[in-house]
mmCIF file of C-alpha atoms in Angstrom:
data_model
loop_
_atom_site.group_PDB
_atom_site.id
_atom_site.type_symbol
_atom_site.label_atom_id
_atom_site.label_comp_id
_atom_site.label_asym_id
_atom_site.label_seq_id
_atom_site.Cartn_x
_atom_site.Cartn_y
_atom_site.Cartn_z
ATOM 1 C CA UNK A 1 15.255 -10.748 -92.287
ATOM 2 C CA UNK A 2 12.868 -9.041 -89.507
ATOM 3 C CA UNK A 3 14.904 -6.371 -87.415
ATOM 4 C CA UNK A 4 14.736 -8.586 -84.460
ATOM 5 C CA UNK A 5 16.440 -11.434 -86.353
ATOM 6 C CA UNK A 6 19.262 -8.572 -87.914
ATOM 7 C CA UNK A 7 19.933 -7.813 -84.138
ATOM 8 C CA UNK A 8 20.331 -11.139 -82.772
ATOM 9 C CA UNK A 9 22.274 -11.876 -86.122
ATOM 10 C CA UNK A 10 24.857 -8.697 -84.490
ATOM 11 C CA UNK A 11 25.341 -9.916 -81.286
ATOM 12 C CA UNK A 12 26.226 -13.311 -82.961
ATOM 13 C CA UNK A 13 29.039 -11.574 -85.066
ATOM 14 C CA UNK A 14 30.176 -9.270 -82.385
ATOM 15 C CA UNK A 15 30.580 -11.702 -79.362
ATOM 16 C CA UNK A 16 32.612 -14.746 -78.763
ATOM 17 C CA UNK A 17 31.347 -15.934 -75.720
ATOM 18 C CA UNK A 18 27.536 -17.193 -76.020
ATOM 19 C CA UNK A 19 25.630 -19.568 -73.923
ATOM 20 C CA UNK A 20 22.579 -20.946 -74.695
ATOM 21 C CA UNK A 21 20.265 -22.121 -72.176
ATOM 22 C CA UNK A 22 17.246 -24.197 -73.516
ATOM 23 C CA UNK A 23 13.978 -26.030 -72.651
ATOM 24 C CA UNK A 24 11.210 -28.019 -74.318
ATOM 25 C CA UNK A 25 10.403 -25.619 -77.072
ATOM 26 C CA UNK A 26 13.929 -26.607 -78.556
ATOM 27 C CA UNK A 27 13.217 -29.838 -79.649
ATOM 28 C CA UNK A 28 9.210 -29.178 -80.665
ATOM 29 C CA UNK A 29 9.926 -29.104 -84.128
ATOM 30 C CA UNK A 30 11.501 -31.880 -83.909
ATOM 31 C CA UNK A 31 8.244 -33.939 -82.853
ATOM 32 C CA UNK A 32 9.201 -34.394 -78.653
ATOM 33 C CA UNK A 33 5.927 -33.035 -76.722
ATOM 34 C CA UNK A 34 6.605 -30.518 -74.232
ATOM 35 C CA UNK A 35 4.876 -30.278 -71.142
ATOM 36 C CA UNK A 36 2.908 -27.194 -71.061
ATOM 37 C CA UNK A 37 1.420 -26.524 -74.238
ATOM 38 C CA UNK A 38 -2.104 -26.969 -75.834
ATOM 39 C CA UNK A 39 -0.528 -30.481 -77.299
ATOM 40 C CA UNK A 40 1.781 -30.620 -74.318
ATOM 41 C CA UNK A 41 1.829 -33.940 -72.034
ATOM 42 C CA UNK A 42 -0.050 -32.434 -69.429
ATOM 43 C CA UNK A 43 -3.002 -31.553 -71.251
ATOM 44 C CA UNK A 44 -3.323 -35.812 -72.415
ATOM 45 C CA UNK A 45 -4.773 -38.115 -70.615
ATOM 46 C CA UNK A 46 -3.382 -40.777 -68.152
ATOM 47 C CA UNK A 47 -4.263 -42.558 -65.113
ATOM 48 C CA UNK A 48 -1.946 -40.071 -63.680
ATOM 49 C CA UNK A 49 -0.744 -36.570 -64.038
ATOM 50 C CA UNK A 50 2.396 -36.381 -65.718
ATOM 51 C CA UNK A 51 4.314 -34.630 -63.235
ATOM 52 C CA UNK A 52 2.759 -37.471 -60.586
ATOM 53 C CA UNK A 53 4.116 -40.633 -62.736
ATOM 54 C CA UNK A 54 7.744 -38.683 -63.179
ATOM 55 C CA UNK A 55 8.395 -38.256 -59.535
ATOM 56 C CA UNK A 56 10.481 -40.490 -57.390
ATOM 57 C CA UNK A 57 8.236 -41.415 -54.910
ATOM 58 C CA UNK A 58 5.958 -43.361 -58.107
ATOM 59 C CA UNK A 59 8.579 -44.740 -59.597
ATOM 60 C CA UNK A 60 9.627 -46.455 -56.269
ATOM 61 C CA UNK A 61 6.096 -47.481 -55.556
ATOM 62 C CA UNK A 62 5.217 -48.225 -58.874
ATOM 63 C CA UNK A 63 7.092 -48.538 -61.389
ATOM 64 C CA UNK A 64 5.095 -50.484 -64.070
ATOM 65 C CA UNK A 65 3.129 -47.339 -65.079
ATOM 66 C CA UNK A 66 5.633 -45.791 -64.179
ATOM 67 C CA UNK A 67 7.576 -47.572 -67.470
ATOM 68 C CA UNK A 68 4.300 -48.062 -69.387
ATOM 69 C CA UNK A 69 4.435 -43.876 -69.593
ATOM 70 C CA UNK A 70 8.235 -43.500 -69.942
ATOM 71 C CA UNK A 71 8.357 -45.843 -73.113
ATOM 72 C CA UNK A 72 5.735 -44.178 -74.413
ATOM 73 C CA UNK A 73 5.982 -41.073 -74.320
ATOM 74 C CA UNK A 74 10.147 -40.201 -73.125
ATOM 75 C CA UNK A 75 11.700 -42.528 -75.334
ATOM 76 C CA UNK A 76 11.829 -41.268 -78.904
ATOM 77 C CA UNK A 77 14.295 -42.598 -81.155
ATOM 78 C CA UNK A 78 12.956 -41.383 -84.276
ATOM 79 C CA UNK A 79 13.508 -37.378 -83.581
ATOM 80 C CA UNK A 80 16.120 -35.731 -85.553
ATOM 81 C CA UNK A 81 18.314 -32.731 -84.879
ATOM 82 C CA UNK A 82 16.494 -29.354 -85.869
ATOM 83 C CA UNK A 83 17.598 -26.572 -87.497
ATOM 84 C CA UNK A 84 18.341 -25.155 -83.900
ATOM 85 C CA UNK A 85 20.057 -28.026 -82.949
ATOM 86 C CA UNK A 86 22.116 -27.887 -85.920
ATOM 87 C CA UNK A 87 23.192 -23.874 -85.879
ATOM 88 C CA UNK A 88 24.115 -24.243 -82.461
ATOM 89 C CA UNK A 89 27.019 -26.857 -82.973
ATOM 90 C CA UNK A 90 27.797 -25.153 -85.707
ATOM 91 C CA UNK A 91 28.127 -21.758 -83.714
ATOM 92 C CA UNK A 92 30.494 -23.749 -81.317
ATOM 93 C CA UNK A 93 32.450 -24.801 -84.264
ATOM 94 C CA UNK A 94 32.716 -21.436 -85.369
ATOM 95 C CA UNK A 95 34.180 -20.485 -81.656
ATOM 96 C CA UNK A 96 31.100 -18.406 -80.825
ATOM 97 C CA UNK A 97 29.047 -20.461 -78.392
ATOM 98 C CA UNK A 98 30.704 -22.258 -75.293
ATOM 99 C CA UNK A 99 28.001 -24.017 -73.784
ATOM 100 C CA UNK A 100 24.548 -25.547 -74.354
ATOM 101 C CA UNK A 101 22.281 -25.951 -71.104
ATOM 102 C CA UNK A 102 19.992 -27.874 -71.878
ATOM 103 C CA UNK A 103 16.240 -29.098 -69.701
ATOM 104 C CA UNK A 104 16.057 -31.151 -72.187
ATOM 105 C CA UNK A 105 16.785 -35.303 -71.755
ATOM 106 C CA UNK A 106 16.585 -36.093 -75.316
ATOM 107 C CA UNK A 107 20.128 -36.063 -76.499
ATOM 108 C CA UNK A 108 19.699 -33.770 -79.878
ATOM 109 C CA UNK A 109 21.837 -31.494 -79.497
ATOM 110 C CA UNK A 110 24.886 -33.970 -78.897
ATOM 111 C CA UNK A 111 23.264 -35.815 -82.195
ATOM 112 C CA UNK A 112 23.245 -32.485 -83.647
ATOM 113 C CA UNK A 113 27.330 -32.316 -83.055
ATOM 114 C CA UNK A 114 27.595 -30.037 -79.920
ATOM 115 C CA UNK A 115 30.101 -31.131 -77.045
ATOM 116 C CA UNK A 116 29.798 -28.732 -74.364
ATOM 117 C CA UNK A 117 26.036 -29.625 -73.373
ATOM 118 C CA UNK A 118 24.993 -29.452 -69.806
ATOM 119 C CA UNK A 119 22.215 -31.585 -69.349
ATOM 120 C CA UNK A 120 20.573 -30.370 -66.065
ATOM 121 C CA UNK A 121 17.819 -33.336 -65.764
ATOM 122 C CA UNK A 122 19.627 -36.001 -67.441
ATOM 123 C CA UNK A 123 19.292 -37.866 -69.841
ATOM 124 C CA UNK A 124 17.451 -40.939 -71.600
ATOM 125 C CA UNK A 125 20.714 -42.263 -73.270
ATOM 126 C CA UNK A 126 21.786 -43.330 -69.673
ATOM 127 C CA UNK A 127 20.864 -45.571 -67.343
ATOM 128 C CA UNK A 128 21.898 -47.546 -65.035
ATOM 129 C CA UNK A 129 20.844 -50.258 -62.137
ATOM 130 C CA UNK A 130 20.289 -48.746 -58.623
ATOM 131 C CA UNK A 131 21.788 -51.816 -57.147
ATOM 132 C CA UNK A 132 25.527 -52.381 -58.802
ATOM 133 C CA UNK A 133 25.389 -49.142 -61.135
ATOM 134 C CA UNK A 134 25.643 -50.969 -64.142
ATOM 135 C CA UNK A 135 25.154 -49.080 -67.119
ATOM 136 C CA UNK A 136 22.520 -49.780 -69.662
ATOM 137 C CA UNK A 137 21.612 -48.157 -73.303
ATOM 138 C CA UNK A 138 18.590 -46.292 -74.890
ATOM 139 C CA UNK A 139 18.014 -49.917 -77.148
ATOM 140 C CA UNK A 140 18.142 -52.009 -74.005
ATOM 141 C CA UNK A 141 15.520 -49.797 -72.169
ATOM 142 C CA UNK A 142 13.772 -49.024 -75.501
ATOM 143 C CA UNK A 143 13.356 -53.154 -76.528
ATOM 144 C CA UNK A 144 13.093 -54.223 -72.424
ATOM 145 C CA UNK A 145 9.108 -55.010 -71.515
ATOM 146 C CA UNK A 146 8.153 -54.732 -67.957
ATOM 147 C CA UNK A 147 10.302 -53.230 -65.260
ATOM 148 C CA UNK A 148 14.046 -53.611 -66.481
ATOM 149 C CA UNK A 149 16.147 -55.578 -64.841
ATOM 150 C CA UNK A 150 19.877 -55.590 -64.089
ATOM 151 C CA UNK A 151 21.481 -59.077 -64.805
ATOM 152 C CA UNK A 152 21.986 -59.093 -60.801
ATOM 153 C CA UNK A 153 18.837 -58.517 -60.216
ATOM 154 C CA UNK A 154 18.214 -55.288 -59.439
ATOM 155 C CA UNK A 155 16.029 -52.254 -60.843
ATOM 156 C CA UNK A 156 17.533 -49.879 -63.673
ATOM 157 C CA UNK A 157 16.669 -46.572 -63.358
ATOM 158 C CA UNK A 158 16.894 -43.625 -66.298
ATOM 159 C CA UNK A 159 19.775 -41.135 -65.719
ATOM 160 C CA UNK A 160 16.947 -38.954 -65.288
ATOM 161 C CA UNK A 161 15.997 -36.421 -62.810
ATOM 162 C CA UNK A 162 12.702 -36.946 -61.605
ATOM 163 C CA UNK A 163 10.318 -34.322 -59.534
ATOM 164 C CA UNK A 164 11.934 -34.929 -55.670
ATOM 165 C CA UNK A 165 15.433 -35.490 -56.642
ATOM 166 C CA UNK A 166 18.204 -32.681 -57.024
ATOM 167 C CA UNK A 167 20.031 -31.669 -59.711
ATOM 168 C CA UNK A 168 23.238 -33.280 -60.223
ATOM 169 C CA UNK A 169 25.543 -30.483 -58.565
ATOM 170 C CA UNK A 170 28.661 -31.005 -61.078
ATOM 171 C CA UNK A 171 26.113 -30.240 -63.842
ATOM 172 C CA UNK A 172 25.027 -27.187 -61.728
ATOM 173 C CA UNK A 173 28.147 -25.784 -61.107
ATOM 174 C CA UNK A 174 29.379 -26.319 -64.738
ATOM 175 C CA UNK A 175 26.699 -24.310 -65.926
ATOM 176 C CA UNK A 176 26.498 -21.348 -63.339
ATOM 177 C CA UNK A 177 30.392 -20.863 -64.280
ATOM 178 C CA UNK A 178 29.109 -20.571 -68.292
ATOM 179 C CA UNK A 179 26.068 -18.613 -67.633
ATOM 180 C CA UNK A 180 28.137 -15.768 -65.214
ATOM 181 C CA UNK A 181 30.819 -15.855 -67.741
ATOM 182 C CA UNK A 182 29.238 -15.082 -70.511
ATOM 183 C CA UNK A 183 29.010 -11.884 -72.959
ATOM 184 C CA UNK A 184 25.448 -12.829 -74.486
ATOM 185 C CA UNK A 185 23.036 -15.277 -72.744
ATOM 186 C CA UNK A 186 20.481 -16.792 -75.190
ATOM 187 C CA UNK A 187 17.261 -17.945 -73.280
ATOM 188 C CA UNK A 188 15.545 -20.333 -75.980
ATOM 189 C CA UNK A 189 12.394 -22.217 -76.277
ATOM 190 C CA UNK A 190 11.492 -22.425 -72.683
ATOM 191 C CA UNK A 191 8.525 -20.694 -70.489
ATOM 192 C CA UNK A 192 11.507 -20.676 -67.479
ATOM 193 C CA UNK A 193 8.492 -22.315 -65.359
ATOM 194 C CA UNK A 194 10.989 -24.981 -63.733
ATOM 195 C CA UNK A 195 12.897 -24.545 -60.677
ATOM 196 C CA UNK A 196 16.282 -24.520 -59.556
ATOM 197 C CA UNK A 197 17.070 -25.287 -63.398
ATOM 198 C CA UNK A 198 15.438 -21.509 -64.427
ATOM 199 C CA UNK A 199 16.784 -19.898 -61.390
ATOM 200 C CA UNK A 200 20.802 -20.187 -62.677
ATOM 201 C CA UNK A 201 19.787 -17.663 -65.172
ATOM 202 C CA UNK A 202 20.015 -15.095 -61.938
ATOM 203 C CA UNK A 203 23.844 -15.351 -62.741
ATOM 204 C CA UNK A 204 23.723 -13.846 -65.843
ATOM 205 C CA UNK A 205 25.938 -10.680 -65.368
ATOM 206 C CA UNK A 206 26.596 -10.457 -68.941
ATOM 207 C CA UNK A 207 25.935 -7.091 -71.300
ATOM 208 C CA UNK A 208 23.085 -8.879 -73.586
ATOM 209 C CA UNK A 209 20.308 -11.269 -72.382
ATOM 210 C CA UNK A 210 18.202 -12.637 -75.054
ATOM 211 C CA UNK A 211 14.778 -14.389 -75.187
ATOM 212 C CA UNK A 212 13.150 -16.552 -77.561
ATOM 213 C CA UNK A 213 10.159 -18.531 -77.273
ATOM 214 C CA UNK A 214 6.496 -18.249 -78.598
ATOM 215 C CA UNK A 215 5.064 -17.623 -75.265
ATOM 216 C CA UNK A 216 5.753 -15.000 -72.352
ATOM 217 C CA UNK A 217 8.262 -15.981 -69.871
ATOM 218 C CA UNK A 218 9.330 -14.432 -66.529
ATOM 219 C CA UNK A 219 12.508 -12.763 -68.463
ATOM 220 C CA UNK A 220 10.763 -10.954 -71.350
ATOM 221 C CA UNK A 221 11.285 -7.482 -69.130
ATOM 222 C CA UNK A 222 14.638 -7.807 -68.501
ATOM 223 C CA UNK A 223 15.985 -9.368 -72.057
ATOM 224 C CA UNK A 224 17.719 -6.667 -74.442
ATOM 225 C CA UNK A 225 16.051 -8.783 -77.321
ATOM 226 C CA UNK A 226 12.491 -10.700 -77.300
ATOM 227 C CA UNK A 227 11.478 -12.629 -80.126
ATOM 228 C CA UNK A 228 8.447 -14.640 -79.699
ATOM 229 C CA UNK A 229 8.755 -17.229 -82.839
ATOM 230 C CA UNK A 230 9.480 -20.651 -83.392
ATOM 231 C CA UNK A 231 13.149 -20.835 -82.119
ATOM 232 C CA UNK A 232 13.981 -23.693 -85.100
ATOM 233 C CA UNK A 233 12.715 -20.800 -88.008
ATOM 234 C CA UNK A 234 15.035 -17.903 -85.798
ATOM 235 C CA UNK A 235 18.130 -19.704 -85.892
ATOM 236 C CA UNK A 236 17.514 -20.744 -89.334
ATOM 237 C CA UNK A 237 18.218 -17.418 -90.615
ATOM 238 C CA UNK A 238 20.974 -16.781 -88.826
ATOM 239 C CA UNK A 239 24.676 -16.817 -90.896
ATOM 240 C CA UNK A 240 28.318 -17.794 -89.189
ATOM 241 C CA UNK A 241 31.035 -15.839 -90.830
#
């Protein structure tokens, strides 16, 4: 165990009062592209930009590419739980962790067995039609061709939030009142490039901020602990007792 891993390992056995606060990096190793990587969706090639096809303004106008993209690329049934997925239920079993929030739409860590996930830009698990607000499922929108449909007619959209539209302010508040609460905020596989989501890490008043992600991010000065590896192989070495 590197002396970086043995320190994060103390804070875990001294504190009770964690929150995690995650991005794409999290669910890399489990085979979802991020964004801004080498590999990342906006270094492939589309029509569009990425970040043009998953704003609000194209999916209104046009929302065949905008669903040829989304099935393609955003709905990925066949990604498991990762071994960072997986400690950090277990560390909310354990009574250390309180809340996960999450950038992330892809539903691991609830698959993974955490409850306390705040899901800042949604998810793909929900959806619903923007006429009656009937709710549909990730099968429905993963098997549906075309634009989807509503049985009345109108036009299901993904419980997710797209570039123009605000975060959901329950969500927000939920997870500004875990973040200032905290003891130890853990800042994991995200380059905090994102706004308003990476700005509620401003109140963090906690005694230990940590940091881990491969690349530099904003935070890196300020964290107590930096530890630029693959966040899966971290928390993999990490023990509950």
């Amino acid at each position: 165990m590197s002396e970086a891993i043995a320190k994060l390992q103390e804070l875990i056995d001294r504190y009770d009062n964690l929150v995690f606060f995650g991005g794409a990096g999290v669910s890399t190793e489990s085979g979802i592209p991020d964004f801004r990587s080498v590999d990342g969706l906006y270094n492939q090639k589309y029509d569009y930009p990425p970040e043009t096809i998953l704003s609000h303004t194209f999916f209104m106008r046009k929302p065949e590419e905008f669903y040829r993209f989304y099935r393609d690329k955003m709905l990925c049934d066949t990604a498991k739980p990762n071994a960072a997925h997986l400690k950090l239920a277990e560390l909310e079993r354990a009574g250390k962790l309180r809340a996960v929030v999450t950038q992330n739409i892809d539903n691991l860590h609830q698959m993974a067995g955490s409850k306390e996930v705040y899901e800042l830009h949604g998810s793909v698990y929900r959806n619903y039609c923007m006429k009656c607000g009937k709710f549909y499922d990730f099968q429905y929108m993963k098997s549906s061709e075309g634009v989807p449909a509503c049985e009345c007619g109108g036009m299901i959209k993904p419980d997710v939030v797209l570039y123009e539209e605000g975060l959901d302010n329950d969500t927000i508040n939920k997870s500004v009142r875990a973040i200032a609460n905290a003891q130890v905020l853990i800042i994991g596989g995200t380059s905090l490039a994102v706004y308003p989501a990476a700005g509620l890490i401003d109140y963090f008043k906690g005694e230990h901020l940590v940091v881990i992600n491969k690349a530099p991010t904003p935070r890196d000065r300020q964290a107590d602990l930096l530890i630029q590896e693959p966040i899966g192989q971290v928390f993999s070495q990490i023990q509950i007792k």
